[in-house]
Amino acid sequence: SRQRRCFLMPASMVQCSGQCWLADLLLHWLHQVFGRSGDTKEDIRQKMCVAVVGVVELVSVLVALIYDALIMGPVNAEWLQNHRRIGICSSAVLVVANLTCMYYTGLTLAVKIFVILSWAVWILATSLWAMAGYPGWVLIILILDVSILLQKPEHAYVMRRLDCVVLALGAIHVTLLAYGEAIGIYASSASTQLSPASYWLTGVLTLVVNYYSVQGYANSARKEASALQASVFLAYKVADKLANYDLEAAEHLLQGGHSWSTGDGMEIVGPLSHLLRNLKAYRPFLPDALFKASADDMLAQIQSLTFVEELAHDTTDWDRVHKIVQRLRETEYRLTEFQEDIEASFCELRLFRVHALDQPWSSGRTAEDELHRTMGAFYSLYCFLRMDLDGQDVLAYGIAPEGSPRKAALSTDTEYRKRDALRQNFRWESTRELLLHAEILKVTSAGKVSLNHDRTVALLVLTAIHDIMKNKALLPTVQPQHAPYQGTKANEVIQDHDFALAYMLEHFPSLLPSFAGLEAAQRAPILFTTSRMNFNNGWLVQGEAPPGLLFSSFKKCIVKGRASEADISFYFVHWLTDLAGSELYQQRPWPGSEKFALKFPQHVLSAFIDSFSFVRQLAHQSEVDVMEDYLKDRWLALGPPVSLVPEGCEVASMRLALMAQGFEADAVAAFAELPEQDRACLACELARTGHSQQFSCAPAEIRNEPAGPALLIYYAPALLQNAKSVGIREALLILCGVLRAAREIFPLDRSPLGVQSHAIIRIDAIKDIMPAEIQKMSPWYLRQTSSTDAVIEKGEAIGPGEIAVEWRSLTIPLSGPRALPKRPPQPMVLRSQNGARKF
């Protein structure tokens, strides 16, 4: 009932010196004993003040008693009858009483009065009876100083009146010391060398001067602290409004909303006002989609959308949405309750049932299937946000019919092993770090994991709306004032569902009630996530694409939207939950993520999750630096596959190792043993970046004379993985033949635009065929299909833009040593965060 903290409160709330471990240990122990949940920093400081004074007094009493026992012998009845010792012991009893009151009731005003008044009375009483002639005004000074420290603004009147009482008791005490012998209270042995008048004047004057000096200093310090706190609070409120792009509210805070006075320590108003004026000057450059617009204005611009008739009178149940976020981390909040709350909260889910429920959407699935996939994404998000509760079990094993999490899979042995492998081997800690970087999870000062309310609401909204445009009835028509939009002309329907959603969010945000109800800071990551990035994570984890093609669109979206690492991580959280819930579960209780447990190889899933931490570096690193860091990290993680790599072949070796996935050492060894001409072809072509920047470990000719376009052999990893270890050398020779033919169609261009260009070569026709069979099925040729695309086809090259694909003989000895490369391999040096490693 007392809600004790028990070491959960941060150490920063206790002012430790850091110089004496014993003092720090004492403060932490006192903090554990007397701290309560809800205590402010000022409450902690005051409690520590009283507790430390009490502990010091107890230690002093103990030392005094031990000293007396050593000097005067063992304890006996005569020893206990000494008045001085009784006075000392009574002070210990008083300390215990004070600390007990503070322990059970807290440091309330009544406890403060009791502590101060009891000590003042004790001093007066002991000076009269137990310790005659004791100069207690020194303790009176200490009591008054403690009283000043314990004052709060709301208790100032009472505490000052109490101080007057203590001062009066101090004056009485000094008077008794000065005239006690004369009036017969003390024996002559208790007299002092000073005259009574000097004694009285010195004692009272010391009390009064000390009290008013300390009180004046404390009041000045409190005033400055209050002004500083007000400045920080104002800066926090203004920053919060600016983070939501609410410039008008920030201006209201600084000028019209509050009567801040620059004379009271509020000098911060001036610089903040200047900053606000600068930001208002840049307001026209911010996207309109970040700001709330009138729904009437939207309807005046567009009348043909199905949104108008379907959502005209619907609203999002924001109270229920906020309740979802508040309960998501509660142990008793089950997935079935979460489902009911989601379905009742977001009106956009009704759009899954607009027009012909059973007709296929643009994805080829029915509306019911797409609704199941969206709900699966919600369920996956539920699991990830509760990983440390029951989320791991729900994601791996699903839920029972009554809604409780299953602890083990109720299925066949093979399925159980796969689900158990997901439960045991999934990158839970990496996913937690992703959620922290996305600012969806946060760790409180007490070390407790909690949700960032606003970011979680934004993610729920994104999950609700991200697939609604697959309903063909909802696809918007580009308005003349917005044309062209992503290649779609005026009055044409946007066919791509991602483009369609982005168009609605950018130009008609008020037509989606859930998105319209968000603040600007919540809209920003959604707008970034729905922008067209052309990012294929599989190209990265398999080393398939050059960095220019892989990351350039992503980087442009980051620059355009001023996206941060948190926004990039937000995108990946959405990507992960969408993928995890993509398997249909029909009418069953949710069986967990069957995509991750049964359909997705664990090593590939782990590679995807590991890549997120590198991609978010695009916020402040170049495309080439990000990919090179990723390649080197994966090379180190693989072992590395071989001890030596031919000079200039580092990039090609790292990319081929990722393409092989399972037989990396064989792939790199086979590459090193290729004929020099073939090895050089792969080394150069796989090192081209399609970017103005080159890999630091690329061949010298690539770094000295960069050229493009960089070539992406689409499905090259599939070709190598299909060949497996036994056919990897032949697959590499086929890859060389495709690259040579592609280079004839797309010759090298050393101009700045040429260096940053790329071309995509699709090898769909041969990716699933063994290398020996590919040779038997010759001839093959490349056909150019556009200025940046070509495709491999079977037959003779007879027309323009068609180049025959030729490769060397694929025949190799089945046994015996392989030919060593003509050029001796050189050590490969990769640098990681821990320094250089040489292989």
PDB file of N, CA, C and O in Angstrom, residues 99 122 144 146 293 310 337 346 371 635:
ATOM      1  N   LEU A  99      12.269   9.514  12.623  1.00  0.00           N
ATOM      2  CA  LEU A  99      12.431   8.695  11.418  1.00  0.00           C
ATOM      3  C   LEU A  99      11.261   7.735  11.233  1.00  0.00           C
ATOM      4  O   LEU A  99      10.854   7.451  10.098  1.00  0.00           O
ATOM      5  N   TRP A 122      13.562  19.482  23.218  1.00  0.00           N
ATOM      6  CA  TRP A 122      14.549  18.584  23.830  1.00  0.00           C
ATOM      7  C   TRP A 122      15.783  19.359  24.278  1.00  0.00           C
ATOM      8  O   TRP A 122      16.322  19.114  25.356  1.00  0.00           O
ATOM      9  N   LEU A 144      17.285  25.458  12.959  1.00  0.00           N
ATOM     10  CA  LEU A 144      16.736  26.528  12.119  1.00  0.00           C
ATOM     11  C   LEU A 144      17.177  26.369  10.659  1.00  0.00           C
ATOM     12  O   LEU A 144      16.391  26.609   9.727  1.00  0.00           O
ATOM     13  N   VAL A 146      17.909  23.528   9.143  1.00  0.00           N
ATOM     14  CA  VAL A 146      17.124  22.416   8.593  1.00  0.00           C
ATOM     15  C   VAL A 146      15.700  22.872   8.288  1.00  0.00           C
ATOM     16  O   VAL A 146      15.121  22.511   7.256  1.00  0.00           O
ATOM     17  N   ALA A 293      -6.376  20.322 -42.415  1.00  0.00           N
ATOM     18  CA  ALA A 293      -7.135  21.161 -43.342  1.00  0.00           C
ATOM     19  C   ALA A 293      -8.622  20.888 -43.149  1.00  0.00           C
ATOM     20  O   ALA A 293      -9.026  19.868 -42.597  1.00  0.00           O
ATOM     21  N   GLU A 310     -18.489   6.854 -48.155  1.00  0.00           N
ATOM     22  CA  GLU A 310     -18.312   5.798 -47.173  1.00  0.00           C
ATOM     23  C   GLU A 310     -17.886   6.321 -45.807  1.00  0.00           C
ATOM     24  O   GLU A 310     -18.244   5.761 -44.784  1.00  0.00           O
ATOM     25  N   GLU A 337      -9.156  -9.034 -26.782  1.00  0.00           N
ATOM     26  CA  GLU A 337      -9.597  -7.688 -26.414  1.00  0.00           C
ATOM     27  C   GLU A 337      -8.986  -6.648 -27.343  1.00  0.00           C
ATOM     28  O   GLU A 337      -9.654  -5.688 -27.755  1.00  0.00           O
ATOM     29  N   PHE A 346     -11.050   2.086 -35.552  1.00  0.00           N
ATOM     30  CA  PHE A 346     -10.638   2.665 -36.835  1.00  0.00           C
ATOM     31  C   PHE A 346     -11.723   2.461 -37.893  1.00  0.00           C
ATOM     32  O   PHE A 346     -11.962   1.342 -38.347  1.00  0.00           O
ATOM     33  N   LEU A 371      -8.227  -8.054 -45.353  1.00  0.00           N
ATOM     34  CA  LEU A 371      -8.560  -7.660 -43.984  1.00  0.00           C
ATOM     35  C   LEU A 371      -7.844  -8.569 -42.995  1.00  0.00           C
ATOM     36  O   LEU A 371      -7.320  -8.102 -41.969  1.00  0.00           O
ATOM     37  N   TRP A 635      30.792  -9.997 -43.619  1.00  0.00           N
ATOM     38  CA  TRP A 635      31.995 -10.798 -43.884  1.00  0.00           C
ATOM     39  C   TRP A 635      32.630 -11.256 -42.562  1.00  0.00           C
ATOM     40  O   TRP A 635      33.003 -12.416 -42.405  1.00  0.00           O
TER      41      TRP A 635
END
